[in-house]
Every structure is written in C-alpha cells, then in structure tokens.
C-alpha cells in the first residue's frame, strides 16, 4: 500500500487526498504509516538483524510520531542539537539510544547531553574534544566518543550535501584522528570508542560506500599497528532515494543497501558497526498536498501558482533538487511550465521548466518526496504559518501529528 490512484483519484492507502484537504486545509504534509513501517522493516532486516546499530538521523524529519514508530523497530536516534535531544526524549528515547553528531555543539548542549547520559558523542574537532573533556570531568562523567574522520572520498552527489571531501568543514583528517587516538591519555573525561564517517547525502551508487569500507579497512589496520584499539565504526547516513518515482519501494530504489551491509559486516567484522540513515527512511513516505491558486503566463512562460512554497520544501531552491509533481485527478493533461509558490523570491519554485500537470485554480496537486528535509527545513518566511502534518495510519484513521501554526502563535514570539 502507498500513494496510489483509485478510480482516477490519488489516495494514501485507502484515504482520498481530497478528504484530507477538506478536513485539514492545504498545504498539508501527508505521511503513510504503512510506508514508514515498511522502510523501518527493511533497515531492520538489512542492518539490525546483521548486528548493526541503526540510529535514525532525525534532522531529516523530527516529528515525534515518526520517531516513535522507528523506535518500535529498535532504531536509535542521531541528533545534532539540544532541540533534537529534547524532541527525541519527548518521543520516548532513552539517553542510551541517542548519538550526538554535528560540527559545533555549545557548552549548554554538551552539558545537556552529558546529563542525559547519551550513548556517543561524534566529535569533529580538537576544540570540541577539549571542551567536551573539560565538561565531562566537571560533571564527573566519562563521555564515550567516536572521532569523525574526513576520508576525502567523493560521494558523487550535489556539492551542498557532500561532507567527506577535504574542502568540507566536517570531520578531521586521518593524521589528526590518529594523533588524538595515540595520545588519548590526555583526555581523562573521554573514552575513545571508535571512528565515525559520513561522506554525504543522496548517494545513489554503491561505489562511494565500497570505497569508504575499503578505506576504513586500511585505516583501522594502521591504527592497530600503532597499538590503538577501537570497538565501533559508524558509517553515517547518505543512502539515496528515487525522487523521480517517489512511489517506488526503497529496496527497488536503493538496491545496494543489502550489498553494503554484507560487505561492511564481512570486511569489518571485528567492530560494532553503526549507520545513521535519515532520508532513506522518510523521504518517500510523504507528499505535500497543495491547491492551485491560479495559472499565469509571463512572456510566453507558464506559471502554476500554488499555495505551497519553498517555505514547505526548500530543496529545489537550495540544491536545484527534483521533486515529482502529480495531479490529484489522474490523467490531467500536461504543459511546459513552472510550479511556483507565493513567496517573494525568484527561487521560490517547486518544479521548473518541465512537463507539469495542466491544472486550473482550485485543482489539487501533490509534490512528491516530502518526508525528508521538507518539514524539518520549513520556515515562516513571509510570515507564512508552519503547515500541518497528518499521518494516514495503518488502520485507515487520519491523525494530525503536527497542527497548523496560528497567526497568534507566530506573533506571540515578538513583543511590542
Ligand atoms: N549523519 C550525519 C552526520 C549527517 O550529517 C547526515 C546528514 C546524516 C547522518 C543523514 O544523512 P541522510 O541519510 O539523510 O543522507 N538538507 C539536505 C540533506 C542534508 C544532509 C545533512 N546531513 C537535503 O535536503 O538534501
């Protein structure tokens, strides 16, 4: 079950999307519980059942209803801020199920994480290590640390979401990681547990991951020669999905998941292996449902203006990302056009220069792949209230898992 046309009308499982528009307004993110569960099951079978620890990178989508579902499959959570820590706890995660990644952590965030007793800190710099060490000593605890290595591997993805290249801000060069690990006695507040890498996001081919595994086999052998023992290797996330056909199952889209798990488990069998997937678990579990405000022509160029905008899905503006656009009513004709929002930016487009549904005012459209880095990157720019999220549950009920922000709530943050 998933997003599917029934009698020519788009449904999420058995629920007609028009009924959701009527009840909750537009724009609205619609998630399918059955796809969320199917994805979690795939990661469980491919990774957890092979002994991996899987921590969902909640930056992709931090809705606690989704976090709760993933927790029930044995997934932990990967956080990058104090806010994410609080949300993970709200969703029921214990400290021992939380890893803390990210290139900059404030003193308050480090203290919060130490107090919570999180499982691992993924440390990305010498300065962070020193501050963490000091805070851990002061709080009488020992922080378990994985050092983030920047392996200078090309993930073959968009430059804005490549993280493991030497010019990226993330991680540390191998020489620095080795240096720290051979002088670990200087850090009484820290216990060095292993290595972390994350080379980028939306990686569609297995080759960069194969390269990463080979790199880590060589690197850990060198560490061993120097007498350094580590227990954990965390590969980060990065598994890509199909944005062109968002209704495809992730095992079809990302067939290398199993091969990667098998190769990693075979070649690095001495270690406790971890992954931190975000996108692959959530991207194609959701669509953004939007209403057409009208169609305009400018110098022969067609624009379909919708009530959703880059405030709901900023990815096309930021990365020139492709998101599929479907009509609610099947078999609507197509024409060459842009689908744009009301926001006052020329980069406010959801689709550009493509054959897109020939819709008229009042028609409903959906933007595909709205589950990852959509709601979590949304904003109130132009003072547009944050829009609601609903979950089509496996039993057919539709639950509001985030309500629409009100004007008063937006204004409430300010003071005159
Ligand atoms: N681990 C670390 C340390 C990360 O930095 C990230 C993503 C992940 C895991 C999860 O990666 P994933 O499995 O989702 O690829 N906003 C961009 C993506 C930014 C990814 C940032 N880091 C987009 O919309 O494409």
XYZ file of C-alpha atoms and ligand atoms in Angstrom:
441
model
C 0.000 0.000 0.000
C 1.147 3.508 -0.603
C 0.170 6.566 -2.621
C -1.988 5.223 -5.399
C -4.700 6.311 -7.857
C -8.063 4.670 -7.150
C -10.798 5.385 -9.677
C -8.597 8.154 -11.059
C -8.178 9.967 -7.729
C -5.000 9.985 -5.667
C -5.235 8.152 -2.359
C -2.873 7.458 0.501
C -3.641 3.820 1.133
C -7.455 3.921 1.301
C -7.831 7.597 2.114
C -8.858 10.033 -0.633
C -6.493 13.020 -0.547
C -9.349 15.426 -1.232
C -10.931 14.403 2.072
C -7.675 15.373 3.805
C -7.666 18.758 2.031
C -11.249 19.318 3.157
C -10.596 18.392 6.766
C -7.181 19.973 7.267
C -6.761 22.577 4.531
C -3.762 22.973 2.262
C -0.833 22.918 2.133
C -0.536 19.787 4.258
C 2.123 17.074 4.500
C 0.595 13.602 4.334
C 2.547 10.610 5.657
C 1.767 6.949 5.211
C 2.267 4.832 8.318
C 2.430 1.690 6.202
C 5.391 3.027 4.176
C 7.145 4.277 7.319
C 6.829 0.792 8.782
C 7.896 -0.899 5.553
C 11.062 1.232 5.434
C 11.884 0.603 9.082
C 11.400 -3.119 8.462
C 13.859 -3.002 5.513
C 16.530 -1.335 7.631
C 15.871 -3.741 10.467
C 16.268 -6.758 8.219
C 19.259 -5.433 6.282
C 21.172 -3.945 9.197
C 19.868 -4.574 12.725
C 19.457 -8.290 12.073
C 23.094 -8.340 10.873
C 24.258 -6.812 14.168
C 24.436 -3.154 13.133
C 23.218 -0.347 15.354
C 20.917 1.919 13.358
C 20.331 5.477 14.528
C 17.763 7.460 12.596
C 19.197 10.902 11.675
C 16.219 12.893 12.891
C 17.299 16.066 11.085
C 15.552 14.506 8.079
C 12.221 14.642 9.893
C 11.850 15.223 13.607
C 8.146 14.558 14.004
C 7.811 12.600 17.279
C 5.056 10.390 15.846
C 7.578 9.184 13.262
C 10.352 8.854 15.842
C 8.069 6.672 17.941
C 7.367 4.328 15.043
C 11.079 3.896 14.304
C 11.869 3.259 17.959
C 9.479 0.326 17.946
C 11.756 -1.355 15.335
C 14.830 -0.983 17.552
C 16.266 2.097 15.862
C 18.144 4.626 17.964
C 18.351 8.271 17.067
C 21.109 10.552 15.792
C 20.816 14.162 16.945
C 22.632 17.380 16.053
C 21.261 19.887 18.575
C 19.790 20.341 22.026
C 16.374 20.773 20.419
C 16.643 17.390 18.743
C 17.716 15.843 22.044
C 14.612 17.219 23.752
C 12.357 16.038 20.914
C 13.918 12.552 20.978
C 13.225 12.355 24.718
C 9.684 13.601 24.153
C 9.206 10.749 21.688
C 10.375 8.264 24.337
C 14.070 7.709 23.553
C 16.392 6.982 26.490
C 19.834 8.597 26.650
C 21.406 5.237 25.792
C 19.585 5.288 22.424
C 20.940 8.692 21.391
C 24.117 9.655 19.444
C 25.129 13.258 19.139
C 26.736 14.327 15.832
C 27.459 17.750 14.365
C 30.321 20.122 13.733
C 29.553 22.569 16.549
C 27.996 21.874 19.940
C 27.530 24.607 22.531
C 28.527 24.250 26.176
C 24.864 24.095 27.187
C 24.200 21.375 24.634
C 27.191 19.339 25.797
C 26.038 19.606 29.421
C 22.504 18.611 28.484
C 23.807 15.566 26.606
C 26.171 14.600 29.446
C 23.341 14.928 31.992
C 21.100 12.790 29.790
C 23.800 10.107 29.579
C 23.674 9.777 25.811
C 25.395 6.798 24.171
C 28.031 8.516 21.982
C 29.370 11.905 21.065
C 30.626 12.090 17.489
C 33.422 14.604 17.844
C 34.543 16.596 14.830
C 37.440 18.761 16.010
C 40.176 19.144 18.561
C 38.470 22.168 20.098
C 35.256 20.193 20.590
C 37.168 17.319 22.160
C 38.845 19.650 24.623
C 35.621 21.358 25.648
C 33.786 18.029 25.963
C 36.633 16.579 28.022
C 36.509 19.528 30.399
C 32.728 19.397 30.773
C 32.779 15.645 31.349
C 35.445 15.978 34.054
C 33.479 18.781 35.720
C 30.318 16.728 35.721
C 32.103 13.614 36.973
C 31.212 11.583 33.900
C 33.094 9.964 31.041
C 31.932 10.811 27.532
C 32.023 7.977 25.009
C 33.470 9.399 21.817
C 33.643 8.426 18.167
C 36.023 10.693 16.249
C 34.680 11.887 12.914
C 37.146 11.164 10.173
C 37.070 13.090 6.906
C 38.277 10.474 4.418
C 38.324 12.742 1.352
C 36.003 10.443 -0.605
C 33.776 11.827 -3.344
C 30.159 10.793 -2.653
C 29.151 11.802 -6.198
C 26.229 13.900 -5.082
C 25.302 17.609 -5.022
C 28.206 19.736 -3.682
C 26.000 21.216 -0.940
C 25.388 17.777 0.526
C 28.904 16.340 0.130
C 30.552 16.167 3.532
C 33.518 13.806 3.285
C 35.742 15.814 0.940
C 38.862 17.587 2.157
C 37.341 21.002 1.396
C 34.278 20.301 3.597
C 34.040 21.609 7.156
C 33.191 18.183 8.540
C 35.389 15.760 10.451
C 39.150 15.646 10.796
C 41.940 14.415 8.542
C 43.177 10.884 9.254
C 46.516 12.149 10.594
C 44.754 14.246 13.222
C 42.459 11.404 14.262
C 45.445 9.073 14.592
C 47.306 11.697 16.566
C 44.435 12.073 19.036
C 43.970 8.338 19.411
C 47.638 7.744 20.163
C 47.601 10.481 22.825
C 44.288 9.517 24.376
C 45.722 9.530 27.893
C 45.473 13.352 27.768
C 41.702 13.183 27.923
C 40.575 11.872 31.284
C 36.916 12.774 30.680
C 36.678 10.870 27.439
C 36.668 7.250 26.433
C 37.607 6.754 22.775
C 35.314 4.143 21.348
C 35.715 4.409 17.609
C 35.553 6.154 14.285
C 32.694 7.946 12.614
C 32.397 8.968 8.962
C 29.605 10.496 6.936
C 30.600 11.288 3.379
C 27.435 12.883 2.041
C 23.768 12.557 1.319
C 21.522 11.302 -1.504
C 24.194 8.838 -2.645
C 22.730 6.687 -5.372
C 25.606 4.377 -6.205
C 27.320 1.780 -4.088
C 30.808 2.777 -5.219
C 31.445 5.621 -2.696
C 30.318 3.335 0.140
C 32.537 0.500 -1.114
C 35.401 2.955 -1.218
C 34.601 4.024 2.348
C 34.608 0.434 3.605
C 37.960 -0.252 1.881
C 39.369 2.964 3.284
C 38.311 2.019 6.817
C 39.767 -1.500 6.481
C 43.166 0.046 5.677
C 42.864 2.795 8.247
C 41.863 0.530 11.154
C 44.718 -1.856 10.283
C 47.116 1.085 10.595
C 45.600 2.048 13.925
C 46.047 -1.496 15.161
C 49.712 -1.472 14.141
C 50.144 1.564 16.368
C 48.510 -0.269 19.244
C 45.247 1.672 19.100
C 42.174 -0.420 19.763
C 38.737 0.771 18.770
C 35.396 -1.000 19.045
C 32.968 0.974 16.922
C 32.709 2.160 13.337
C 29.885 4.456 12.327
C 29.394 4.974 8.573
C 26.914 7.831 8.932
C 23.981 8.002 6.556
C 23.671 9.079 2.952
C 21.572 6.375 1.286
C 19.771 7.990 -1.647
C 16.194 7.590 -2.822
C 14.340 7.911 -6.097
C 12.890 11.408 -6.425
C 11.707 10.735 -9.979
C 9.451 7.910 -8.916
C 8.702 8.579 -5.256
C 6.178 5.764 -5.090
C 8.871 3.141 -5.590
C 9.806 0.923 -2.668
C 13.229 1.683 -1.112
C 14.510 -1.783 -1.818
C 13.965 -1.108 -5.528
C 15.395 2.415 -5.294
C 18.346 1.628 -3.150
C 19.238 -1.950 -4.017
C 22.783 -1.551 -2.737
C 21.615 -1.356 0.910
C 21.944 -5.096 1.381
C 25.248 -5.343 -0.503
C 26.680 -2.538 1.586
C 25.568 -4.204 4.824
C 27.003 -7.523 3.715
C 30.361 -6.109 2.625
C 30.739 -3.957 5.751
C 29.827 -6.836 8.068
C 32.285 -9.114 6.263
C 35.252 -6.742 5.888
C 34.969 -5.051 9.269
C 33.634 -7.960 11.281
C 35.765 -7.125 14.332
C 33.825 -3.967 15.002
C 30.419 -2.955 16.244
C 29.055 -1.259 13.123
C 26.642 1.667 13.103
C 24.733 3.601 10.465
C 22.775 6.857 10.739
C 20.299 6.937 7.868
C 17.883 9.818 7.551
C 16.463 10.375 4.084
C 16.026 6.755 3.022
C 13.668 6.101 5.925
C 11.349 9.039 5.370
C 11.688 10.837 2.011
C 9.152 8.821 0.070
C 6.734 8.227 2.907
C 5.072 11.589 2.325
C 3.619 14.013 -0.192
C 2.820 17.676 0.181
C -0.772 18.339 -0.861
C -1.342 21.808 -2.272
C -4.084 23.755 -4.033
C -3.609 25.708 -7.241
C -4.254 29.429 -6.776
C -4.148 30.193 -10.468
C -2.171 29.974 -13.670
C -0.377 32.891 -15.277
C 1.633 33.454 -18.395
C 4.600 35.823 -18.495
C 6.248 36.463 -21.843
C 5.053 33.098 -23.079
C 6.229 31.278 -19.934
C 3.595 29.347 -17.953
C 3.495 29.532 -14.154
C 1.205 27.435 -11.993
C 0.939 29.299 -8.688
C 0.168 27.047 -5.714
C -0.467 27.668 -2.021
C 2.672 25.721 -1.002
C 6.095 27.257 -1.409
C 9.793 26.940 -0.716
C 8.809 27.530 2.912
C 7.469 23.942 2.869
C 10.034 22.347 0.513
C 13.170 24.421 0.092
C 15.182 21.709 -1.681
C 14.583 22.869 -5.276
C 15.713 26.390 -4.334
C 18.742 25.216 -2.381
C 20.003 22.286 -4.415
C 18.107 22.553 -7.661
C 16.530 19.329 -6.429
C 13.925 17.486 -8.468
C 10.580 16.764 -6.802
C 7.907 14.952 -8.780
C 4.554 16.715 -9.182
C 1.332 14.743 -9.564
C -2.236 15.861 -10.086
C -4.858 14.680 -7.613
C -7.002 13.760 -10.601
C -5.244 11.230 -12.778
C -4.649 11.853 -16.462
C -4.768 15.620 -16.304
C -3.050 16.968 -19.432
C 0.461 18.362 -19.153
C 2.154 21.512 -20.377
C 5.597 23.033 -20.141
C 5.519 25.199 -17.016
C 6.947 26.048 -13.615
C 5.154 25.279 -10.375
C 5.818 28.189 -8.033
C 4.717 29.389 -4.606
C 3.577 32.788 -3.333
C 6.897 33.603 -1.618
C 8.677 36.734 -2.833
C 11.789 35.096 -4.255
C 12.509 34.012 -7.800
C 13.983 30.854 -6.287
C 10.537 30.047 -4.872
C 9.760 27.182 -7.206
C 8.850 23.555 -6.579
C 9.373 22.462 -10.188
C 10.859 24.313 -13.121
C 10.739 24.049 -16.898
C 9.128 20.625 -17.021
C 6.056 18.979 -18.464
C 3.759 19.513 -15.499
C 0.041 18.980 -14.848
C -2.134 21.466 -16.712
C -4.094 22.456 -13.638
C -6.502 25.326 -13.046
C -7.416 27.309 -9.940
C -8.832 25.062 -7.241
C -7.199 21.864 -8.520
C -5.139 19.848 -6.087
C -1.549 18.832 -6.806
C 0.925 16.826 -4.791
C 4.650 17.327 -4.526
C 6.429 14.017 -4.036
C 9.208 13.004 -1.641
C 8.063 15.422 1.049
C 9.134 13.270 4.003
C 12.822 14.179 4.271
C 14.305 17.641 4.696
C 10.956 19.232 3.894
C 9.013 19.903 7.090
C 12.280 19.797 9.066
C 13.684 22.625 6.898
C 10.445 24.582 6.711
C 10.233 28.206 7.760
C 7.784 31.002 8.413
C 9.352 33.319 5.821
C 6.859 35.939 4.627
C 5.125 35.109 7.939
C 3.546 32.019 6.469
C 2.420 29.788 9.351
C 4.028 26.336 9.547
C 1.676 23.878 7.917
C 0.168 20.736 9.397
C 1.275 17.132 9.087
C -1.126 14.219 9.054
C -0.435 10.517 9.320
C -2.585 8.044 7.447
C -2.490 5.217 9.922
C -2.368 1.554 9.043
C -5.942 1.189 10.336
C -7.177 3.923 7.953
C -7.531 6.700 10.549
C -6.013 10.082 9.760
C -4.147 11.545 12.734
C -2.929 15.133 12.955
C 0.704 14.744 14.044
C 1.505 18.452 13.814
C -1.161 21.103 13.747
C -1.142 24.233 11.625
C 0.544 27.147 13.359
C -1.804 30.047 14.065
C -1.102 33.694 13.302
C -1.291 34.403 17.042
C 1.380 31.786 17.753
C 3.709 33.462 15.275
C 3.115 36.919 16.666
C 3.376 35.697 20.235
C 7.163 35.334 19.951
C 7.522 39.078 19.497
C 6.993 41.929 21.932
C 5.857 45.454 21.221
N 24.742 11.577 9.747
C 25.304 12.802 9.640
C 26.455 13.137 10.445
C 24.761 13.746 8.747
O 25.321 14.942 8.632
C 23.618 13.394 7.982
C 23.011 14.353 7.058
C 23.062 12.115 8.160
C 23.655 11.232 9.047
C 21.848 11.652 7.411
O 22.069 11.643 6.058
P 20.969 11.033 5.056
O 20.881 9.567 5.330
O 19.666 11.722 5.319
O 21.526 11.324 3.734
N 19.173 19.031 3.519
C 19.819 18.152 2.563
C 20.477 16.987 3.232
C 21.470 17.371 4.309
C 22.088 16.184 4.989
C 22.880 16.605 6.141
N 23.467 15.531 6.896
C 18.803 17.724 1.505
O 17.642 18.130 1.583
O 19.155 17.004 0.586
